[in-house]
GROMACS .gro file of C-alpha atoms in nm:
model
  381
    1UNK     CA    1   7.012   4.863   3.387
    2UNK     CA    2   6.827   4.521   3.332
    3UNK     CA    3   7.012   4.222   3.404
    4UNK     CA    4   7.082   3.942   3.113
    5UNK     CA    5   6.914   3.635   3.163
    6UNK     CA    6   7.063   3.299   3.068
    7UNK     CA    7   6.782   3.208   2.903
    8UNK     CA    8   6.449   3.416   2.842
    9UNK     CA    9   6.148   3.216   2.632
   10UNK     CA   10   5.861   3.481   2.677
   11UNK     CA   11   5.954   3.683   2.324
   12UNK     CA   12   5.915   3.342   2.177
   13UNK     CA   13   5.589   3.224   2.341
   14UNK     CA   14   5.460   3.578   2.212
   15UNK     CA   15   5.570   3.513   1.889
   16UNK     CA   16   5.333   3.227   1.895
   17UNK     CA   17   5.129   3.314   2.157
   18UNK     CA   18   4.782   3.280   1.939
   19UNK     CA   19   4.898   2.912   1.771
   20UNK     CA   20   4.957   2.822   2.121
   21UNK     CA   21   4.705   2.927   2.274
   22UNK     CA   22   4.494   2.719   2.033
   23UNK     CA   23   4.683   2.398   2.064
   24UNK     CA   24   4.633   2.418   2.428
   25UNK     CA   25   4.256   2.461   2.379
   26UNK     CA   26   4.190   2.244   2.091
   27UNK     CA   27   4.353   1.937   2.323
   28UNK     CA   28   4.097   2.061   2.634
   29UNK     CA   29   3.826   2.073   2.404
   30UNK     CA   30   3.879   1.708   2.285
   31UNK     CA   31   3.921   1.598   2.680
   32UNK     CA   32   4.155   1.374   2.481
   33UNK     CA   33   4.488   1.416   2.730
   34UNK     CA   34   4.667   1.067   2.678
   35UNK     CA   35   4.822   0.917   2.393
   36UNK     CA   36   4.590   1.090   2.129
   37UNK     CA   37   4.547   1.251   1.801
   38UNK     CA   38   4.813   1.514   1.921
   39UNK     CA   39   5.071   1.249   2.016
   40UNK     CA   40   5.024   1.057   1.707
   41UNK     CA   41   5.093   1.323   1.506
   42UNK     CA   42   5.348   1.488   1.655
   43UNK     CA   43   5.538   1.176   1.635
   44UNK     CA   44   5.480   1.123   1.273
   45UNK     CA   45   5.592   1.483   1.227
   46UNK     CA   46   5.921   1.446   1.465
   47UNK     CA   47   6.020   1.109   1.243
   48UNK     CA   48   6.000   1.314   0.954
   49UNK     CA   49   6.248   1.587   1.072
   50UNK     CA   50   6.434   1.363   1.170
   51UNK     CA   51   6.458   1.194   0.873
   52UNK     CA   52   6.383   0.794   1.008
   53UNK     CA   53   6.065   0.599   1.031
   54UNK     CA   54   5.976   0.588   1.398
   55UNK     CA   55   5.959   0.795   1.672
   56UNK     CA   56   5.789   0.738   2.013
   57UNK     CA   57   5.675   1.002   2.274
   58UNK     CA   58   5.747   0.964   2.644
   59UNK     CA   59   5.756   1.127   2.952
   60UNK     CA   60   6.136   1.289   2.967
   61UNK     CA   61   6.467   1.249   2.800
   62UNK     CA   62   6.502   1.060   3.115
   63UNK     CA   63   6.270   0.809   3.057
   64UNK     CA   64   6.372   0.824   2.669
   65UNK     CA   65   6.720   0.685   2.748
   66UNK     CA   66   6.580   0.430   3.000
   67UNK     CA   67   6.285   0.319   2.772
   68UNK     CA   68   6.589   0.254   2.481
   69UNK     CA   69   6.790   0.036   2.690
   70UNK     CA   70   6.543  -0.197   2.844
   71UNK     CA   71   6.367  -0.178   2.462
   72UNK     CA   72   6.771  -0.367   2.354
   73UNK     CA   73   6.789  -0.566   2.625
   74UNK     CA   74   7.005  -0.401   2.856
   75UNK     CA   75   6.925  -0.545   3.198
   76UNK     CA   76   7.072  -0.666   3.550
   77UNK     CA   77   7.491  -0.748   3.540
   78UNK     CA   78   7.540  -0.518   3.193
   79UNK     CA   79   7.734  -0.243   3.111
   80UNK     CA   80   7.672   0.067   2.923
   81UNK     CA   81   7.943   0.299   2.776
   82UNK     CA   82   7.912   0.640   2.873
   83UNK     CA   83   8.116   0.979   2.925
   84UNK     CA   84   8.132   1.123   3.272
   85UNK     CA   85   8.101   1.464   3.178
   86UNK     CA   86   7.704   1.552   3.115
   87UNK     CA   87   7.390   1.557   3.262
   88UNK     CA   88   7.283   1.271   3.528
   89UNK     CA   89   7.059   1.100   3.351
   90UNK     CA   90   7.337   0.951   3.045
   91UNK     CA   91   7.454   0.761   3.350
   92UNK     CA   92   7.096   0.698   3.582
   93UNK     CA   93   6.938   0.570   3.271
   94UNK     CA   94   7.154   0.226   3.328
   95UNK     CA   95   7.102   0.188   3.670
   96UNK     CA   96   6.745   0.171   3.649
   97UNK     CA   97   6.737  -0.097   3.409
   98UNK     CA   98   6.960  -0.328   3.636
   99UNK     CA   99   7.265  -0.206   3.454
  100UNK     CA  100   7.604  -0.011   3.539
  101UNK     CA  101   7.754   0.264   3.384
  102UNK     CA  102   8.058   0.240   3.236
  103UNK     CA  103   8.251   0.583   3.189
  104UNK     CA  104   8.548   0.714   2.903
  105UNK     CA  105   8.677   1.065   2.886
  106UNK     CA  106   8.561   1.312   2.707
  107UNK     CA  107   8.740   1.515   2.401
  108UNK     CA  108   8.913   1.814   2.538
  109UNK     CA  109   8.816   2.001   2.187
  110UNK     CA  110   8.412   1.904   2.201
  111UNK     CA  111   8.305   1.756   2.522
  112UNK     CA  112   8.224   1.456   2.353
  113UNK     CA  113   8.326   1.121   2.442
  114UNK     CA  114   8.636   1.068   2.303
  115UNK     CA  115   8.673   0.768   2.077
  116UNK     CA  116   9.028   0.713   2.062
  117UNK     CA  117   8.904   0.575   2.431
  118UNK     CA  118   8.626   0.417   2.357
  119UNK     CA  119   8.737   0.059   2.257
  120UNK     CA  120   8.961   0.025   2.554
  121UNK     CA  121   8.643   0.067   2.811
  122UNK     CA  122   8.453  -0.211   2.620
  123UNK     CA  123   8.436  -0.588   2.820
  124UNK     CA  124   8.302  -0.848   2.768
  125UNK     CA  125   7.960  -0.744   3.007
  126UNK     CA  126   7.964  -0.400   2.783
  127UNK     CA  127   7.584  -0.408   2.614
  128UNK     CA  128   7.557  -0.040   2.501
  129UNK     CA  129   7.703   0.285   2.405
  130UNK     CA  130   7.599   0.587   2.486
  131UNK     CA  131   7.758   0.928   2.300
  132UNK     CA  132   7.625   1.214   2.429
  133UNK     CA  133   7.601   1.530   2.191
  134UNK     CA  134   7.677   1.761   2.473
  135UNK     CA  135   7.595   2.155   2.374
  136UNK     CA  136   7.411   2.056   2.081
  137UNK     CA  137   7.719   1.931   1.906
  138UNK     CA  138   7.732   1.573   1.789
  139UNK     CA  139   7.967   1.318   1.938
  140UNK     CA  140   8.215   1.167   1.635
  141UNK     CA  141   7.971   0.940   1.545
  142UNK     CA  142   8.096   0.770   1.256
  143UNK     CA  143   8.416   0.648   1.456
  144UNK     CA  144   8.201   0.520   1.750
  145UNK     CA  145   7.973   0.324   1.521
  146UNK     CA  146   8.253   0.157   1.378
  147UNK     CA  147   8.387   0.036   1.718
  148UNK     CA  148   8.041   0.018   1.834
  149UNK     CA  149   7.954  -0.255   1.493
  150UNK     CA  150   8.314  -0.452   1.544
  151UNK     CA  151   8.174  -0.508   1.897
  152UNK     CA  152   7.831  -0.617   1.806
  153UNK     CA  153   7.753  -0.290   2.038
  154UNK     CA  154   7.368  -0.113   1.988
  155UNK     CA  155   7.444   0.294   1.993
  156UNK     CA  156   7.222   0.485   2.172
  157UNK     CA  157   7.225   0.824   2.091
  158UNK     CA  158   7.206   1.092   2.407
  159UNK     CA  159   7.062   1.398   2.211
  160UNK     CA  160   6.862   1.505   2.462
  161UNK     CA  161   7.059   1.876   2.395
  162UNK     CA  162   7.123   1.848   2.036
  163UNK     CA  163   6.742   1.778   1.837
  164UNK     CA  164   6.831   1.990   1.524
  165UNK     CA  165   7.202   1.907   1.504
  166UNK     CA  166   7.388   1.757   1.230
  167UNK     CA  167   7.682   1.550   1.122
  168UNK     CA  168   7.850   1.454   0.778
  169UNK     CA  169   7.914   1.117   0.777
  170UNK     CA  170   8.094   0.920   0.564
  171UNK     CA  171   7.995   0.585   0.682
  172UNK     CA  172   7.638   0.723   0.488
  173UNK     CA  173   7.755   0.947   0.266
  174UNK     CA  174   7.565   1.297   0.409
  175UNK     CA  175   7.436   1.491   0.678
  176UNK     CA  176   7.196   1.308   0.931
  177UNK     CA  177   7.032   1.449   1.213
  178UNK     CA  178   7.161   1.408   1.555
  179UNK     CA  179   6.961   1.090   1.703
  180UNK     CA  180   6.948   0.906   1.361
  181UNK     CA  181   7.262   0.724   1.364
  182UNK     CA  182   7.257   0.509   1.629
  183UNK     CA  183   7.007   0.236   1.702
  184UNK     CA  184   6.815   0.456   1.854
  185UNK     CA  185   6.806   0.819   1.965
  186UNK     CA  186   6.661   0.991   2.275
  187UNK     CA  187   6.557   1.372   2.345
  188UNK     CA  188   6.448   1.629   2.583
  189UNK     CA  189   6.150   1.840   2.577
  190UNK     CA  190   6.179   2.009   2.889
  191UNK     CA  191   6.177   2.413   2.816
  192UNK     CA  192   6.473   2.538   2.839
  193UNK     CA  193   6.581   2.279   2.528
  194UNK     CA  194   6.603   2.414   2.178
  195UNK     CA  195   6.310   2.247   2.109
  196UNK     CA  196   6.087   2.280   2.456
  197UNK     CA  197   5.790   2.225   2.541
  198UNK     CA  198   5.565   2.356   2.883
  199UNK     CA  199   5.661   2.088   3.124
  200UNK     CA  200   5.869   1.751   3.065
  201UNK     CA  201   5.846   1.536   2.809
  202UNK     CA  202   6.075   1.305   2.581
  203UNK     CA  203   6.105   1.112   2.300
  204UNK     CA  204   6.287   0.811   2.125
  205UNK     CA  205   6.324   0.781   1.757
  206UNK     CA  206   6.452   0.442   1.562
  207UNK     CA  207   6.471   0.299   1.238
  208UNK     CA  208   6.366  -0.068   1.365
  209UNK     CA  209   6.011  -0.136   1.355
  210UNK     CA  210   6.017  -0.393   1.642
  211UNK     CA  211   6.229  -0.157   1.859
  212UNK     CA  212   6.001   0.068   1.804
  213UNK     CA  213   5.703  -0.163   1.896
  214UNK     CA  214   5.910  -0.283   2.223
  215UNK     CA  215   5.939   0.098   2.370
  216UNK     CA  216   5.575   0.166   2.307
  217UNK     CA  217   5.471  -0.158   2.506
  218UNK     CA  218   5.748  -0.076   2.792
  219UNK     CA  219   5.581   0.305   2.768
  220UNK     CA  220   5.268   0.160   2.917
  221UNK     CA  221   5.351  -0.046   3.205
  222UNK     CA  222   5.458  -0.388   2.970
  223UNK     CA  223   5.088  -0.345   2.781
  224UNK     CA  224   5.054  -0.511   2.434
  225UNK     CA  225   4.689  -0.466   2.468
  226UNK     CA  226   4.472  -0.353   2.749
  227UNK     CA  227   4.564  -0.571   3.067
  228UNK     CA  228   4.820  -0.823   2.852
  229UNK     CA  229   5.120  -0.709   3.019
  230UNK     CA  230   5.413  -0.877   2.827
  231UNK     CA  231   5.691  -0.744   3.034
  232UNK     CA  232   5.693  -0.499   3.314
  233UNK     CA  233   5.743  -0.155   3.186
  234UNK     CA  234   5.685   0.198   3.297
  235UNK     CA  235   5.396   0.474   3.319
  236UNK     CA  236   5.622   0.750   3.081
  237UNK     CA  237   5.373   0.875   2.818
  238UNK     CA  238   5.389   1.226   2.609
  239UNK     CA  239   5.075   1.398   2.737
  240UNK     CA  240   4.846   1.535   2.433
  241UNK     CA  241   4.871   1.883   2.585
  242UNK     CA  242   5.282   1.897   2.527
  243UNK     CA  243   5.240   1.746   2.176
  244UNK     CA  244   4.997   1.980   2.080
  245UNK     CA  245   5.287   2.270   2.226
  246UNK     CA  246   5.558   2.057   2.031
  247UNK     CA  247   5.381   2.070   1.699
  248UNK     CA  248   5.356   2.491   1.713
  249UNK     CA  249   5.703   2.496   1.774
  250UNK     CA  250   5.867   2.230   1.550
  251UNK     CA  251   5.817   2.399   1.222
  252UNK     CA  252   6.055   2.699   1.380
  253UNK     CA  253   6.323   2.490   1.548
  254UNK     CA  254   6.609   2.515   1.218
  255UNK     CA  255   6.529   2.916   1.269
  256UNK     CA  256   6.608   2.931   1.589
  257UNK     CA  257   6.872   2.743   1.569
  258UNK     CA  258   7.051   2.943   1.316
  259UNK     CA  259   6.946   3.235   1.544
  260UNK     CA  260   7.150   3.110   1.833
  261UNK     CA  261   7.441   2.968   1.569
  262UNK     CA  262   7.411   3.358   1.455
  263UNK     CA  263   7.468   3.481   1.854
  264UNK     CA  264   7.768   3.220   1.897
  265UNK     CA  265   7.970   3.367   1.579
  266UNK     CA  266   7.926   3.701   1.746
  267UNK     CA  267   8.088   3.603   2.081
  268UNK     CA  268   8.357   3.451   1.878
  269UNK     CA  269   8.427   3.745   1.738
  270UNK     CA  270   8.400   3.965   1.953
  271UNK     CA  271   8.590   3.782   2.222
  272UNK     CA  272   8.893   3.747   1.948
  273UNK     CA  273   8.864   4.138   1.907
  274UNK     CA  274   8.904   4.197   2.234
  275UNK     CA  275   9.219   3.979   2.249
  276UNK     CA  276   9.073   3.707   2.501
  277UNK     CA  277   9.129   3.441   2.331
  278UNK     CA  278   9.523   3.539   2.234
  279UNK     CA  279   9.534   3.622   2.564
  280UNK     CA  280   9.441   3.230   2.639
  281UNK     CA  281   9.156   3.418   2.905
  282UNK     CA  282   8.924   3.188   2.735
  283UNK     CA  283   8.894   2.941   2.435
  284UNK     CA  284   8.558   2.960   2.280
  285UNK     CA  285   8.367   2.637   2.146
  286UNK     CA  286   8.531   2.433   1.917
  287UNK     CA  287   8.328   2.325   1.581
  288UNK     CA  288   8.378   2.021   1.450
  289UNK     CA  289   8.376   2.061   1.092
  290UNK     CA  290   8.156   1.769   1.053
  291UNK     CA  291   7.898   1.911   1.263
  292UNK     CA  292   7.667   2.166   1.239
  293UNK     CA  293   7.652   2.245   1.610
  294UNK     CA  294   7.259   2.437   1.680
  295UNK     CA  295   7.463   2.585   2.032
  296UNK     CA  296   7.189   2.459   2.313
  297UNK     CA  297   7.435   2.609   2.475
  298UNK     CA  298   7.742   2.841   2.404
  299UNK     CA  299   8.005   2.705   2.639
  300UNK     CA  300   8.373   2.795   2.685
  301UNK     CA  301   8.626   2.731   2.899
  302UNK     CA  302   8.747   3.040   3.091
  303UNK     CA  303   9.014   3.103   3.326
  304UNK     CA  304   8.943   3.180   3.713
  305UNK     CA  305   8.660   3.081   3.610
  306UNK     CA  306   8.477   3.097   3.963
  307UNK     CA  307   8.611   3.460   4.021
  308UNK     CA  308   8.447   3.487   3.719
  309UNK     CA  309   8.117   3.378   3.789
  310UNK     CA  310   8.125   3.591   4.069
  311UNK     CA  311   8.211   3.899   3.842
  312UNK     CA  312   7.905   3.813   3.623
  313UNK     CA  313   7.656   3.770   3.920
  314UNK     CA  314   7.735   4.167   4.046
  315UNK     CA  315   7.719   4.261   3.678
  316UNK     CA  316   7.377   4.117   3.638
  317UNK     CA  317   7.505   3.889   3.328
  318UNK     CA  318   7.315   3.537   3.280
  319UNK     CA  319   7.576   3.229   3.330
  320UNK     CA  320   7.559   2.849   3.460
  321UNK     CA  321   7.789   2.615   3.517
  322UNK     CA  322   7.718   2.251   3.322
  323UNK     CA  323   7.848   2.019   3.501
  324UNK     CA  324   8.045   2.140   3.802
  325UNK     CA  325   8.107   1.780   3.952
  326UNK     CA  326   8.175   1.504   3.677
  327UNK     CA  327   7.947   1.174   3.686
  328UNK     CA  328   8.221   0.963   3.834
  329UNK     CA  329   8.292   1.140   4.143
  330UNK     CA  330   7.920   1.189   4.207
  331UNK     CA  331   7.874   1.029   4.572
  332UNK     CA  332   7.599   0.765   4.435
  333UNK     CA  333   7.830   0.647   4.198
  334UNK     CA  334   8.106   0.542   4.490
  335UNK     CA  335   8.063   0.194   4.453
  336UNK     CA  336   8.176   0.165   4.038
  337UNK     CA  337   8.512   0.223   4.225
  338UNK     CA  338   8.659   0.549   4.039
  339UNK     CA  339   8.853   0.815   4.180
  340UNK     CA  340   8.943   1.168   4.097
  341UNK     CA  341   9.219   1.165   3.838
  342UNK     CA  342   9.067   0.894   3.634
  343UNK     CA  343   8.904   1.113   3.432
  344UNK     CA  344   9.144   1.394   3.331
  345UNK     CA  345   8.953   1.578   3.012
  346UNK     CA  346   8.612   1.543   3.228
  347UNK     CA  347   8.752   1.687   3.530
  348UNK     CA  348   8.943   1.953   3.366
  349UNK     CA  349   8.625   2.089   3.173
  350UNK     CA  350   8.407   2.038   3.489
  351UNK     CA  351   8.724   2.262   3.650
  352UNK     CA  352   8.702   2.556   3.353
  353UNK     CA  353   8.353   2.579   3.167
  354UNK     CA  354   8.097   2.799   3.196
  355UNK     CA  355   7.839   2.866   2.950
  356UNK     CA  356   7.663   3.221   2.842
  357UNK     CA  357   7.326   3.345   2.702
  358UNK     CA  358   7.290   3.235   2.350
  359UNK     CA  359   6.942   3.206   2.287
  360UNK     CA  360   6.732   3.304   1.959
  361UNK     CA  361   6.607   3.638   2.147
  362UNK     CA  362   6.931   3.714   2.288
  363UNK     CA  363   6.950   4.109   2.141
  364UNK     CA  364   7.245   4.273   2.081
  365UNK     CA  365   7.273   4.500   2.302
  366UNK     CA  366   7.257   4.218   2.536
  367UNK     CA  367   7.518   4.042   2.389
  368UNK     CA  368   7.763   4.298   2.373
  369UNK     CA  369   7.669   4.363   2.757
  370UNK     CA  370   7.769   4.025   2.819
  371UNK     CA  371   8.127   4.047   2.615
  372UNK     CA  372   8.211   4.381   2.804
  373UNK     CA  373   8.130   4.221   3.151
  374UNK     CA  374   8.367   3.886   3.054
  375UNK     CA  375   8.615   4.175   2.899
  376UNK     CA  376   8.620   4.415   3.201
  377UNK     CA  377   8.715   4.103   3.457
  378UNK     CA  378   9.021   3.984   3.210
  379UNK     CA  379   9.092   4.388   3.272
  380UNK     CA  380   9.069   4.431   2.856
  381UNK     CA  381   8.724   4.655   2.890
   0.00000   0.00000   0.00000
């Protein structure tokens, strides 16, 4: 029998195999592969989703979240707010502007920095704030950006996992997209993201003008205009090739995102049937009912969860583990002086979760071979 994989993208690329293909070959035709037509466009077209003026294409998320902070002002002897448990880079992304991170726990319902801590973390060298929509579920933004404005505090929204998301706020009175609350928002394009393209690539979106202005000068080394280099900047630019990938694709991305929303309710429910979750074996995701949460990935916490890993590996069942060893206890991180037990909610959920295939492909018969596999090691097959 064929084995699940976490995450398989070919049905999709032959979905869209002949747009592709065209994209790829219209940019080679042009011999236009920097900061072109493609780029342009696909930024005008990624504002628009998003629903805010300005958006700016770069090389990463990584270098989205960088590009933001040094675009604010965040330099050498500053602090950035951030939560321990996610990806490197929501930490890295202060260092290499000068800065330090700065962590608070995480909710143990979401994974999202928890902002009944938030305030307490802030000091006087505190510049930023950085919520990470972990999952593809958004942080509780409209609590943060009231601490964050009572501070005088710029919000930089991590939603490097969650382009597509959205959260009712009542600060604005609707749903916004995730990345178009804060002063700015940064996302991923690398493939395996909701919204991928074929290699890396970023992007930053903003409402200000002159923010905007600032991260497209630090984009190109400092440049205003050819060699008038106003500040020193970076080489992170979105290549015309991944634009012209990015623009095929973005027109799908709210389908596919209900397609993986679809796959998530299943496991819910399926799990519950089984009696996992009365059991307390595992406890799915939790929604926040101001969110709608587009599942990059469907993560729950599990018990013995390493035995069962190992379980899944023999049965040929797709998994990962996001993040096994929390941002404050990674070694280059020794000298911000934190210790294990700092962090309880992080550690805990770097201790428990493990995520399973949810993406807009996912059959099934795949599915259900997944639930059985999870329901055979809690012996309830």
């Amino acid at each position: 029998m064929d084995s699940v994989p976490l995450l398989d993208l070919r049905p999709q690329y032959e979905a869209l195999r002949q747009a592709i293909d065209q994209a790829i070959q219209r940019v080679v035709a042009s011999q236009r592969f920097i900061l072109g037509p493609e780029v342009e466009a696909f930024e005008r077209e990624l504002a628009t989703y998003v629903g805010v003026p300005q958006a700016v294409g770069c090389a990463s998320g990584t270098d989205a979240l960088i590009l933001a902070l040094a675009a604010l002002g965040v330099g050498p002897g500053d602090e950035v707010l951030t939560a321990p448990f996610s990806f490197f880079a929501s930490a890295s992304c202060a260092c290499r502007v000068g800065a330090r991170p700065r962590f608070v726990d995480i909710d143990p319902a979401t994974f999202n920095l928890d902002p009944s801590k938030l305030e307490e973390a802030i000091t006087p060298k505190t510049r930023a704030i950085i919520p990470v929509h972990l999952f593809g579920q958004c942080a509780a933004m409209d609590s943060i950006l009231e601490i964050a404005e009572r501070h005088g505090l710029p919000v930089v929204e991590d939603a490097a996992q969650a382009l597509g998301a959205r959260y009712r706020s009542e600060r604005c009175g609707g749903w916004l997209r995730a990345g178009a609350m804060g002063a700015c928002g940064a996302y991923s394009f690398f493939p395996a993201k909701n919204l991928g393209g074929y290699g890396d690539g970023g992007a930053c979106v903003t409402a200000d003008p002159e923010l905007a202005q600032r991260l497209r000068i630090l984009r190109v080394h400092g440049q205003r205009e050819p060699y008038d280099h106003v500040s020193v900047g970076w080489n992170s630019r979105l290549d015309e090739i991944q634009a012209a990938v990015l623009r095929v694709k973005l027109p799908y991305l709210d389908v596919w995102c209900r397609q993986r929303a679809v796959r998530a309710d299943r496991y819910d429910r399926w799990f519950r049937q089984a009696g996992l979750v009365d059991a307390g074996a595992i406890e799915p995701p939790v929604r926040d009912p101001r969110c709608e949460h587009i599942f990059h990935q469907y993560t729950l916490r599990a018990q013995r969860r390493d035995a069962l890993r190992e379980h899944l590996e023999r049965e040929g069942v797709g998994h990962a583990v996001y993040y096994p060893v929390p941002l404050h206890l990674q070694r280059c991180f020794r000298d911000l002086g934190y210790r294990e037990g700092d962090f309880p909610e992080a550690e805990r959920a770097a201790r428990e979760v493990i995520s399973l295939p949810v993406f807009p492909d996912l059959t099934r018969e795949q599915q259900e071979r997944v639930v059985s596999a999870v329901a055979r090691f809690y012996g309830r097959g």
